[in-house]
PDB file of C-alpha atoms in Angstrom:
ATOM      1  CA  MET A   5      -0.023   0.070   0.140  1.00  0.00           C
ATOM      2  CA  LYS A   6       2.790   2.403   0.889  1.00  0.00           C
ATOM      3  CA  LYS A   7       4.567   1.683  -2.350  1.00  0.00           C
ATOM      4  CA  ALA A   8       1.267   2.513  -4.212  1.00  0.00           C
ATOM      5  CA  ILE A   9       1.111   5.815  -2.245  1.00  0.00           C
ATOM      6  CA  ARG A  10       4.556   6.731  -3.494  1.00  0.00           C
ATOM      7  CA  LEU A  11       3.888   6.020  -6.955  1.00  0.00           C
ATOM      8  CA  THR A  12       0.806   8.102  -7.034  1.00  0.00           C
ATOM      9  CA  LEU A  13       2.770  10.993  -5.482  1.00  0.00           C
ATOM     10  CA  PHE A  14       5.363  10.755  -8.212  1.00  0.00           C
ATOM     11  CA  LEU A  15       2.792  10.646 -10.960  1.00  0.00           C
ATOM     12  CA  MET A  16       0.827  13.597  -9.782  1.00  0.00           C
ATOM     13  CA  ALA A  17       3.795  15.996 -10.590  1.00  0.00           C
ATOM     14  CA  LEU A  18       5.713  13.932 -13.291  1.00  0.00           C
ATOM     15  CA  THR A  19       4.019  11.568 -15.522  1.00  0.00           C
ATOM     16  CA  VAL A  20       0.751  13.515 -15.904  1.00  0.00           C
ATOM     17  CA  THR A  21       2.526  16.688 -16.959  1.00  0.00           C
ATOM     18  CA  PHE A  22       5.469  15.218 -18.998  1.00  0.00           C
ATOM     19  CA  VAL A  23       6.750  16.856 -21.967  1.00  0.00           C
ATOM     20  CA  ALA A  24       8.096  14.412 -24.618  1.00  0.00           C
ATOM     21  CA  CYS A  25      10.986  15.658 -26.736  1.00  0.00           C
ATOM     22  CA  ASP A  26      10.759  14.835 -30.433  1.00  0.00           C
ATOM     23  CA  LYS A  27      13.151  12.180 -31.762  1.00  0.00           C
ATOM     24  CA  GLN A  28      16.498  13.788 -31.570  1.00  0.00           C
ATOM     25  CA  GLU A  29      19.618  13.411 -33.938  1.00  0.00           C
ATOM     26  CA  ASP A  30      21.585  10.368 -32.820  1.00  0.00           C
ATOM     27  CA  PRO A  31      24.568  12.085 -30.733  1.00  0.00           C
ATOM     28  CA  ILE A  32      26.732   9.201 -31.372  1.00  0.00           C
ATOM     29  CA  ASN A  33      26.233   7.915 -34.811  1.00  0.00           C
ATOM     30  CA  GLY A  34      24.624  11.168 -36.305  1.00  0.00           C
ATOM     31  CA  ASP A  35      21.666  11.125 -38.782  1.00  0.00           C
ATOM     32  CA  ASN A  36      23.945  10.726 -41.757  1.00  0.00           C
ATOM     33  CA  ASN A  37      26.469   8.200 -40.165  1.00  0.00           C
ATOM     34  CA  ASP A  38      29.343  10.164 -41.692  1.00  0.00           C
ATOM     35  CA  ASN A  39      32.063   9.195 -39.293  1.00  0.00           C
ATOM     36  CA  ASN A  40      30.470   7.349 -36.411  1.00  0.00           C
ATOM     37  CA  VAL A  41      31.362  10.028 -33.712  1.00  0.00           C
ATOM     38  CA  TYR A  42      29.084  12.188 -31.861  1.00  0.00           C
ATOM     39  CA  THR A  43      29.387  16.093 -31.854  1.00  0.00           C
ATOM     40  CA  GLU A  44      26.685  17.490 -29.652  1.00  0.00           C
ATOM     41  CA  ARG A  45      27.495  17.939 -25.860  1.00  0.00           C
ATOM     42  CA  LEU A  46      26.143  19.899 -22.919  1.00  0.00           C
ATOM     43  CA  ILE A  47      29.133  20.099 -20.624  1.00  0.00           C
ATOM     44  CA  ILE A  48      28.706  21.074 -16.920  1.00  0.00           C
ATOM     45  CA  TYR A  49      31.954  21.946 -15.413  1.00  0.00           C
ATOM     46  CA  THR A  50      33.737  23.726 -12.450  1.00  0.00           C
ATOM     47  CA  VAL A  51      36.921  25.597 -12.416  1.00  0.00           C
ATOM     48  CA  GLY A  52      37.772  26.090  -8.762  1.00  0.00           C
ATOM     49  CA  SER A  53      34.440  26.744  -7.031  1.00  0.00           C
ATOM     50  CA  ASN A  54      32.772  28.199 -10.070  1.00  0.00           C
ATOM     51  CA  GLU A  55      30.135  26.010 -11.812  1.00  0.00           C
ATOM     52  CA  ASN A  56      29.009  26.708 -15.444  1.00  0.00           C
ATOM     53  CA  ARG A  57      27.428  24.860 -18.426  1.00  0.00           C
ATOM     54  CA  ARG A  58      28.277  25.082 -22.125  1.00  0.00           C
ATOM     55  CA  THR A  59      26.526  23.626 -25.172  1.00  0.00           C
ATOM     56  CA  LEU A  60      28.880  22.366 -27.895  1.00  0.00           C
ATOM     57  CA  ASN A  61      27.917  21.438 -31.418  1.00  0.00           C
ATOM     58  CA  THR A  62      31.239  20.442 -33.162  1.00  0.00           C
ATOM     59  CA  GLU A  63      34.333  18.543 -32.354  1.00  0.00           C
ATOM     60  CA  SER A  64      36.353  21.671 -32.978  1.00  0.00           C
ATOM     61  CA  GLU A  65      34.333  23.467 -30.199  1.00  0.00           C
ATOM     62  CA  TRP A  66      34.970  20.552 -27.864  1.00  0.00           C
ATOM     63  CA  ASP A  67      38.696  20.625 -28.735  1.00  0.00           C
ATOM     64  CA  SER A  68      38.810  24.282 -27.839  1.00  0.00           C
ATOM     65  CA  MET A  69      37.136  23.813 -24.602  1.00  0.00           C
ATOM     66  CA  LEU A  70      39.530  21.120 -23.610  1.00  0.00           C
ATOM     67  CA  ASP A  71      42.390  23.554 -24.346  1.00  0.00           C
ATOM     68  CA  GLN A  72      40.710  26.162 -22.214  1.00  0.00           C
ATOM     69  CA  LEU A  73      40.309  23.590 -19.271  1.00  0.00           C
ATOM     70  CA  CYS A  74      43.839  22.700 -19.625  1.00  0.00           C
ATOM     71  CA  ASP A  75      44.786  26.294 -19.375  1.00  0.00           C
ATOM     72  CA  GLN A  76      42.781  26.659 -16.261  1.00  0.00           C
ATOM     73  CA  ALA A  77      44.355  23.525 -14.558  1.00  0.00           C
ATOM     74  CA  TYR A  78      47.905  24.774 -15.528  1.00  0.00           C
ATOM     75  CA  ASN A  79      47.127  28.110 -13.899  1.00  0.00           C
ATOM     76  CA  GLY A  80      46.494  26.263 -10.551  1.00  0.00           C
ATOM     77  CA  ASN A  81      42.538  25.541 -10.706  1.00  0.00           C
ATOM     78  CA  GLU A  82      41.064  22.206 -10.162  1.00  0.00           C
ATOM     79  CA  VAL A  83      39.006  21.258 -13.192  1.00  0.00           C
ATOM     80  CA  VAL A  84      36.037  19.066 -13.160  1.00  0.00           C
ATOM     81  CA  PHE A  85      33.501  18.357 -16.069  1.00  0.00           C
ATOM     82  CA  TYR A  86      30.842  15.940 -17.166  1.00  0.00           C
ATOM     83  CA  ASN A  87      28.797  15.631 -20.338  1.00  0.00           C
ATOM     84  CA  MET A  88      25.100  15.824 -19.531  1.00  0.00           C
ATOM     85  CA  ASN A  89      24.196  14.462 -23.009  1.00  0.00           C
ATOM     86  CA  GLN A  90      24.161  11.061 -21.486  1.00  0.00           C
ATOM     87  CA  SER A  91      23.680   8.783 -24.444  1.00  0.00           C
ATOM     88  CA  THR A  92      27.356   8.738 -25.175  1.00  0.00           C
ATOM     89  CA  GLY A  93      28.491   6.679 -22.261  1.00  0.00           C
ATOM     90  CA  LEU A  94      25.436   4.410 -22.629  1.00  0.00           C
ATOM     91  CA  LEU A  95      26.607   3.208 -25.998  1.00  0.00           C
ATOM     92  CA  ILE A  96      30.093   2.290 -24.528  1.00  0.00           C
ATOM     93  CA  LYS A  97      28.376   0.273 -21.917  1.00  0.00           C
ATOM     94  CA  ALA A  98      26.038  -1.318 -24.489  1.00  0.00           C
ATOM     95  CA  LYS A  99      28.915  -2.646 -26.437  1.00  0.00           C
ATOM     96  CA  GLY A 100      30.392  -4.247 -23.260  1.00  0.00           C
ATOM     97  CA  ALA A 101      33.365  -1.946 -23.056  1.00  0.00           C
ATOM     98  CA  GLU A 102      34.587  -1.201 -19.639  1.00  0.00           C
ATOM     99  CA  PRO A 103      36.274   2.119 -18.801  1.00  0.00           C
ATOM    100  CA  LYS A 104      39.861   1.844 -18.674  1.00  0.00           C
ATOM    101  CA  ASN A 105      42.822   4.073 -17.374  1.00  0.00           C
ATOM    102  CA  ARG A 106      40.656   5.963 -14.994  1.00  0.00           C
ATOM    103  CA  THR A 107      43.613   7.714 -13.440  1.00  0.00           C
ATOM    104  CA  ILE A 108      46.579   9.257 -15.098  1.00  0.00           C
ATOM    105  CA  THR A 109      49.737  11.119 -14.160  1.00  0.00           C
ATOM    106  CA  THR A 110      51.834  12.700 -16.903  1.00  0.00           C
ATOM    107  CA  THR A 111      54.107  15.474 -17.816  1.00  0.00           C
ATOM    108  CA  ASN A 112      52.679  15.699 -21.381  1.00  0.00           C
ATOM    109  CA  ARG A 113      49.822  18.274 -21.990  1.00  0.00           C
ATOM    110  CA  ASP A 114      48.756  16.405 -25.189  1.00  0.00           C
ATOM    111  CA  GLU A 115      48.462  13.108 -23.251  1.00  0.00           C
ATOM    112  CA  ILE A 116      46.305  14.593 -20.682  1.00  0.00           C
ATOM    113  CA  LYS A 117      44.062  16.161 -23.167  1.00  0.00           C
ATOM    114  CA  SER A 118      43.575  12.825 -25.124  1.00  0.00           C
ATOM    115  CA  TRP A 119      42.857  11.004 -21.851  1.00  0.00           C
ATOM    116  CA  MET A 120      40.246  13.775 -20.886  1.00  0.00           C
ATOM    117  CA  LYS A 121      38.541  13.007 -24.484  1.00  0.00           C
ATOM    118  CA  GLU A 122      38.539   9.448 -23.922  1.00  0.00           C
ATOM    119  CA  MET A 123      37.013   9.579 -20.473  1.00  0.00           C
ATOM    120  CA  GLU A 124      34.427  11.892 -21.604  1.00  0.00           C
ATOM    121  CA  LYS A 125      33.549   9.400 -24.470  1.00  0.00           C
ATOM    122  CA  GLN A 126      32.995   6.668 -21.781  1.00  0.00           C
ATOM    123  CA  GLY A 127      30.481   8.959 -19.995  1.00  0.00           C
ATOM    124  CA  LEU A 128      32.522   9.522 -16.998  1.00  0.00           C
ATOM    125  CA  THR A 129      33.028  12.664 -14.876  1.00  0.00           C
ATOM    126  CA  VAL A 130      36.683  13.974 -15.153  1.00  0.00           C
ATOM    127  CA  ARG A 131      38.831  15.744 -12.617  1.00  0.00           C
ATOM    128  CA  VAL A 132      42.145  17.345 -13.621  1.00  0.00           C
ATOM    129  CA  THR A 133      44.879  19.248 -11.683  1.00  0.00           C
ATOM    130  CA  TYR A 134      48.343  20.325 -12.426  1.00  0.00           C
ATOM    131  CA  ASP A 135      51.430  20.480 -10.184  1.00  0.00           C
ATOM    132  CA  ASP A 136      53.519  23.418 -11.182  1.00  0.00           C
ATOM    133  CA  GLY A 137      56.404  22.219  -8.960  1.00  0.00           C
ATOM    134  CA  SER A 138      56.842  19.011 -10.627  1.00  0.00           C
ATOM    135  CA  GLY A 139      55.228  19.843 -14.111  1.00  0.00           C
ATOM    136  CA  THR A 140      52.799  16.919 -13.722  1.00  0.00           C
ATOM    137  CA  TRP A 141      49.173  16.608 -14.654  1.00  0.00           C
ATOM    138  CA  HIS A 142      46.994  14.396 -12.542  1.00  0.00           C
ATOM    139  CA  GLY A 143      43.640  13.045 -13.668  1.00  0.00           C
ATOM    140  CA  GLU A 144      40.990  10.882 -12.250  1.00  0.00           C
ATOM    141  CA  ALA A 145      37.530   9.899 -13.774  1.00  0.00           C
ATOM    142  CA  TYR A 146      34.553   8.232 -12.163  1.00  0.00           C
ATOM    143  CA  ALA A 147      31.123   6.830 -12.941  1.00  0.00           C
ATOM    144  CA  THR A 148      29.745   7.950  -9.532  1.00  0.00           C
ATOM    145  CA  ALA A 149      31.288  10.590  -7.287  1.00  0.00           C
ATOM    146  CA  PRO A 150      33.329   9.429  -4.222  1.00  0.00           C
ATOM    147  CA  ALA A 151      30.991   8.852  -1.261  1.00  0.00           C
ATOM    148  CA  ASP A 152      32.812  11.587   0.914  1.00  0.00           C
ATOM    149  CA  ASN A 153      32.243  14.177  -1.867  1.00  0.00           C
ATOM    150  CA  THR A 154      28.473  13.256  -2.025  1.00  0.00           C
ATOM    151  CA  MET A 155      28.019  13.210   1.745  1.00  0.00           C
ATOM    152  CA  GLY A 156      29.461  16.666   2.069  1.00  0.00           C
ATOM    153  CA  VAL A 157      26.907  18.386  -0.073  1.00  0.00           C
ATOM    154  CA  LEU A 158      23.864  16.107  -0.155  1.00  0.00           C
ATOM    155  CA  ILE A 159      22.169  17.186   3.118  1.00  0.00           C
ATOM    156  CA  GLY A 160      19.446  19.854   2.478  1.00  0.00           C
ATOM    157  CA  THR A 161      16.525  20.447  -0.032  1.00  0.00           C
ATOM    158  CA  TRP A 162      16.839  19.744  -3.703  1.00  0.00           C
ATOM    159  CA  HIS A 163      14.354  20.954  -6.436  1.00  0.00           C
ATOM    160  CA  PHE A 164      13.726  18.089  -8.763  1.00  0.00           C
ATOM    161  CA  ASN A 165      14.040  19.625 -12.234  1.00  0.00           C
ATOM    162  CA  CYS A 166      13.414  16.836 -14.716  1.00  0.00           C
ATOM    163  CA  MET A 167      14.044  13.279 -15.689  1.00  0.00           C
ATOM    164  CA  VAL A 168      15.608  12.276 -19.138  1.00  0.00           C
ATOM    165  CA  VAL A 169      15.025   8.886 -20.510  1.00  0.00           C
ATOM    166  CA  SER A 170      17.088   7.944 -23.479  1.00  0.00           C
ATOM    167  CA  GLN A 171      16.537   4.713 -25.485  1.00  0.00           C
ATOM    168  CA  LEU A 172      19.052   3.160 -27.688  1.00  0.00           C
ATOM    169  CA  ASP A 173      18.342   0.137 -30.097  1.00  0.00           C
ATOM    170  CA  GLN A 174      20.456  -3.103 -30.024  1.00  0.00           C
ATOM    171  CA  ASN A 175      22.731  -1.402 -32.580  1.00  0.00           C
ATOM    172  CA  GLY A 176      23.439   1.394 -30.483  1.00  0.00           C
ATOM    173  CA  HIS A 177      21.504   3.989 -32.333  1.00  0.00           C
ATOM    174  CA  LEU A 178      19.397   6.624 -30.444  1.00  0.00           C
ATOM    175  CA  ILE A 179      15.677   5.876 -30.821  1.00  0.00           C
ATOM    176  CA  ASN A 180      14.260   8.727 -28.611  1.00  0.00           C
ATOM    177  CA  SER A 181      15.034  10.891 -25.689  1.00  0.00           C
ATOM    178  CA  ASN A 182      12.034  11.970 -23.419  1.00  0.00           C
ATOM    179  CA  LEU A 183      12.245  14.934 -20.983  1.00  0.00           C
ATOM    180  CA  TYR A 184       9.751  14.699 -18.168  1.00  0.00           C
ATOM    181  CA  GLU A 185       9.203  17.978 -16.147  1.00  0.00           C
ATOM    182  CA  PRO A 186       7.027  18.505 -13.110  1.00  0.00           C
ATOM    183  CA  GLU A 187       6.739  22.213 -13.776  1.00  0.00           C
ATOM    184  CA  ALA A 188       5.556  21.622 -17.380  1.00  0.00           C
ATOM    185  CA  GLY A 189       1.867  21.392 -16.089  1.00  0.00           C
ATOM    186  CA  GLY A 190       2.204  23.498 -12.963  1.00  0.00           C
ATOM    187  CA  GLY A 191       3.584  20.847 -10.539  1.00  0.00           C
ATOM    188  CA  SER A 192       6.720  20.677  -8.638  1.00  0.00           C
ATOM    189  CA  MET A 193       8.852  18.169  -6.542  1.00  0.00           C
ATOM    190  CA  TYR A 194      11.300  18.605  -3.771  1.00  0.00           C
ATOM    191  CA  TYR A 195      13.638  16.128  -1.930  1.00  0.00           C
ATOM    192  CA  THR A 196      14.971  16.979   1.571  1.00  0.00           C
ATOM    193  CA  PHE A 197      17.815  14.753   2.663  1.00  0.00           C
ATOM    194  CA  SER A 198      18.671  14.676   6.465  1.00  0.00           C
ATOM    195  CA  GLU A 199      21.725  13.710   8.104  1.00  0.00           C
ATOM    196  CA  ASN A 200      20.039  10.954  10.160  1.00  0.00           C
ATOM    197  CA  GLY A 201      19.258   9.049   6.898  1.00  0.00           C
ATOM    198  CA  SER A 202      15.693  10.182   6.472  1.00  0.00           C
ATOM    199  CA  VAL A 203      14.212  11.847   3.204  1.00  0.00           C
ATOM    200  CA  THR A 204      11.070  13.610   2.528  1.00  0.00           C
ATOM    201  CA  LEU A 205       9.491  14.048  -0.858  1.00  0.00           C
ATOM    202  CA  THR A 206       7.185  16.919  -1.114  1.00  0.00           C
ATOM    203  CA  VAL A 207       4.843  17.193  -4.358  1.00  0.00           C
ATOM    204  CA  ASN A 208       2.861  20.089  -5.397  1.00  0.00           C
ATOM    205  CA  GLY A 209       0.372  18.671  -7.731  1.00  0.00           C
ATOM    206  CA  ILE A 210      -1.070  20.328 -10.889  1.00  0.00           C
ATOM    207  CA  ASP A 211      -4.435  20.880  -9.185  1.00  0.00           C
ATOM    208  CA  GLY A 212      -2.675  22.933  -6.327  1.00  0.00           C
ATOM    209  CA  THR A 213      -2.665  20.299  -3.773  1.00  0.00           C
ATOM    210  CA  THR A 214       0.461  19.314  -1.707  1.00  0.00           C
ATOM    211  CA  ALA A 215       1.483  15.820  -0.567  1.00  0.00           C
ATOM    212  CA  THR A 216       4.518  14.484   1.175  1.00  0.00           C
ATOM    213  CA  ASP A 217       5.939  11.109   1.826  1.00  0.00           C
ATOM    214  CA  ASN A 218       8.842   9.964   4.144  1.00  0.00           C
ATOM    215  CA  GLY A 219      11.554   7.387   3.577  1.00  0.00           C
ATOM    216  CA  VAL A 220      15.271   6.677   4.156  1.00  0.00           C
ATOM    217  CA  TRP A 221      18.215   7.111   2.039  1.00  0.00           C
ATOM    218  CA  SER A 222      21.781   5.464   1.988  1.00  0.00           C
ATOM    219  CA  LEU A 223      25.014   5.916   0.225  1.00  0.00           C
ATOM    220  CA  SER A 224      27.210   2.986  -0.523  1.00  0.00           C
ATOM    221  CA  ASP A 225      31.004   2.948   0.006  1.00  0.00           C
ATOM    222  CA  ASP A 226      31.420   3.359  -3.827  1.00  0.00           C
ATOM    223  CA  GLY A 227      29.066   6.444  -3.827  1.00  0.00           C
ATOM    224  CA  VAL A 228      25.768   4.810  -5.189  1.00  0.00           C
ATOM    225  CA  LEU A 229      22.722   6.713  -3.808  1.00  0.00           C
ATOM    226  CA  SER A 230      19.534   4.685  -2.846  1.00  0.00           C
ATOM    227  CA  SER A 231      16.107   5.519  -1.647  1.00  0.00           C
ATOM    228  CA  GLU A 232      12.749   4.047  -2.098  1.00  0.00           C
ATOM    229  CA  LEU A 233      11.431   7.645  -2.914  1.00  0.00           C
ATOM    230  CA  LEU A 234      13.633   8.029  -5.938  1.00  0.00           C
ATOM    231  CA  PRO A 235      11.940   7.065  -9.165  1.00  0.00           C
ATOM    232  CA  ASN A 236      11.258   3.319  -9.342  1.00  0.00           C
ATOM    233  CA  GLY A 237      13.323   2.918  -6.047  1.00  0.00           C
ATOM    234  CA  LEU A 238      16.403   2.310  -8.087  1.00  0.00           C
ATOM    235  CA  ASP A 239      20.124   2.590  -7.098  1.00  0.00           C
ATOM    236  CA  TRP A 240      21.533   5.769  -8.760  1.00  0.00           C
ATOM    237  CA  ASN A 241      25.086   6.760  -9.719  1.00  0.00           C
ATOM    238  CA  VAL A 242      25.919  10.243  -8.561  1.00  0.00           C
ATOM    239  CA  ASN A 243      27.526  11.560 -11.725  1.00  0.00           C
ATOM    240  CA  TRP A 244      27.749  15.191 -10.479  1.00  0.00           C
ATOM    241  CA  ILE A 245      27.135  16.903  -7.126  1.00  0.00           C
ATOM    242  CA  THR A 246      28.139  20.443  -6.138  1.00  0.00           C
ATOM    243  CA  PRO A 247      26.331  22.885  -3.743  1.00  0.00           C
ATOM    244  CA  ASN A 248      24.273  24.021  -6.736  1.00  0.00           C
ATOM    245  CA  THR A 249      23.624  20.837  -8.910  1.00  0.00           C
ATOM    246  CA  MET A 250      23.052  17.125  -8.558  1.00  0.00           C
ATOM    247  CA  ILE A 251      22.886  14.796 -11.477  1.00  0.00           C
ATOM    248  CA  LEU A 252      21.981  10.961 -11.017  1.00  0.00           C
ATOM    249  CA  SER A 253      21.952   8.128 -13.564  1.00  0.00           C
ATOM    250  CA  HIS A 254      20.767   4.525 -13.853  1.00  0.00           C
ATOM    251  CA  ASN A 255      21.308   2.203 -16.706  1.00  0.00           C
ATOM    252  CA  ASN A 256      19.061  -0.547 -17.808  1.00  0.00           C
ATOM    253  CA  ILE A 257      20.955  -2.475 -20.479  1.00  0.00           C
ATOM    254  CA  GLY A 258      19.939  -5.319 -22.688  1.00  0.00           C
ATOM    255  CA  THR A 259      16.051  -5.172 -22.583  1.00  0.00           C
ATOM    256  CA  GLU A 260      13.988  -6.476 -25.473  1.00  0.00           C
ATOM    257  CA  GLU A 261      13.274  -2.802 -26.274  1.00  0.00           C
ATOM    258  CA  GLY A 262      17.019  -1.859 -26.368  1.00  0.00           C
ATOM    259  CA  ASP A 263      19.197  -0.116 -23.765  1.00  0.00           C
ATOM    260  CA  PHE A 264      17.749   2.535 -21.592  1.00  0.00           C
ATOM    261  CA  TYR A 265      19.516   5.329 -19.664  1.00  0.00           C
ATOM    262  CA  TYR A 266      17.786   7.330 -16.861  1.00  0.00           C
ATOM    263  CA  GLN A 267      19.084  10.721 -15.745  1.00  0.00           C
ATOM    264  CA  LEU A 268      17.576  12.868 -12.953  1.00  0.00           C
ATOM    265  CA  GLN A 269      18.575  16.565 -12.629  1.00  0.00           C
ATOM    266  CA  PHE A 270      18.280  18.548  -9.368  1.00  0.00           C
ATOM    267  CA  GLU A 271      19.179  22.146  -8.208  1.00  0.00           C
ATOM    268  CA  SER A 272      19.768  22.934  -4.542  1.00  0.00           C
ATOM    269  CA  VAL A 273      17.256  24.907  -2.698  1.00  0.00           C
ATOM    270  CA  SER A 274      18.826  25.247   0.775  1.00  0.00           C
ATOM    271  CA  GLY A 275      20.884  23.480   3.241  1.00  0.00           C
ATOM    272  CA  ALA A 276      23.386  22.059   0.875  1.00  0.00           C
ATOM    273  CA  LYS A 277      26.826  22.725   2.067  1.00  0.00           C
TER     274      LYS A 277
END
């Protein structure tokens, strides 16, 4: 009965008011399949403590941005980035390829830049620093943020912006990508995570009503966030978390309908440290 109530709460603000995107250009293979590489990216990144986003449409733009990020790291800033155009890493997983060389130490700028490109292709979050004393670049990449990073900023209230569901066929081609937004029809959703392991879901329905539900949350040693109040009660990778933004993802690979990638996007309201 409790599960049914939670599903109803979620549907009040989400499914009833969803906005479905039209079929998009395949970001990996492209509509014309010219060279089997994707070009469109939405990069969220931090330089030091400053968070920004940038939309890129060509490989040239991506190459230029990587140069700029390397410049920032060279100048003493910690650089972290993640491609929110989530279908890229899903294809890698669908093909059975496991991310390799998740860490790197090198004195060669071209080598660190090539490594950053490869990690982005695999759908990972990338962190790069530069040690001026030794002239050494350090890089690490991860599918889910370290648990210590998440625990430090999760506590507080988060506005649930949207869920993106992308479907690829068995050949790795993007079939569709659907966007579900509570605000599209006048609803809204908020999650409040507390230090004692409890979580409250507040749903403002499209008819002006408000409902809440309470549950628990947990974080595994490898940083996977779990709660029965999150969509479908799944375990979610924390791809990105800052005092401003949280991005979670879950893969469902090898179904009869193809491969699915679910992405949740949140923005902090208050309390996140």
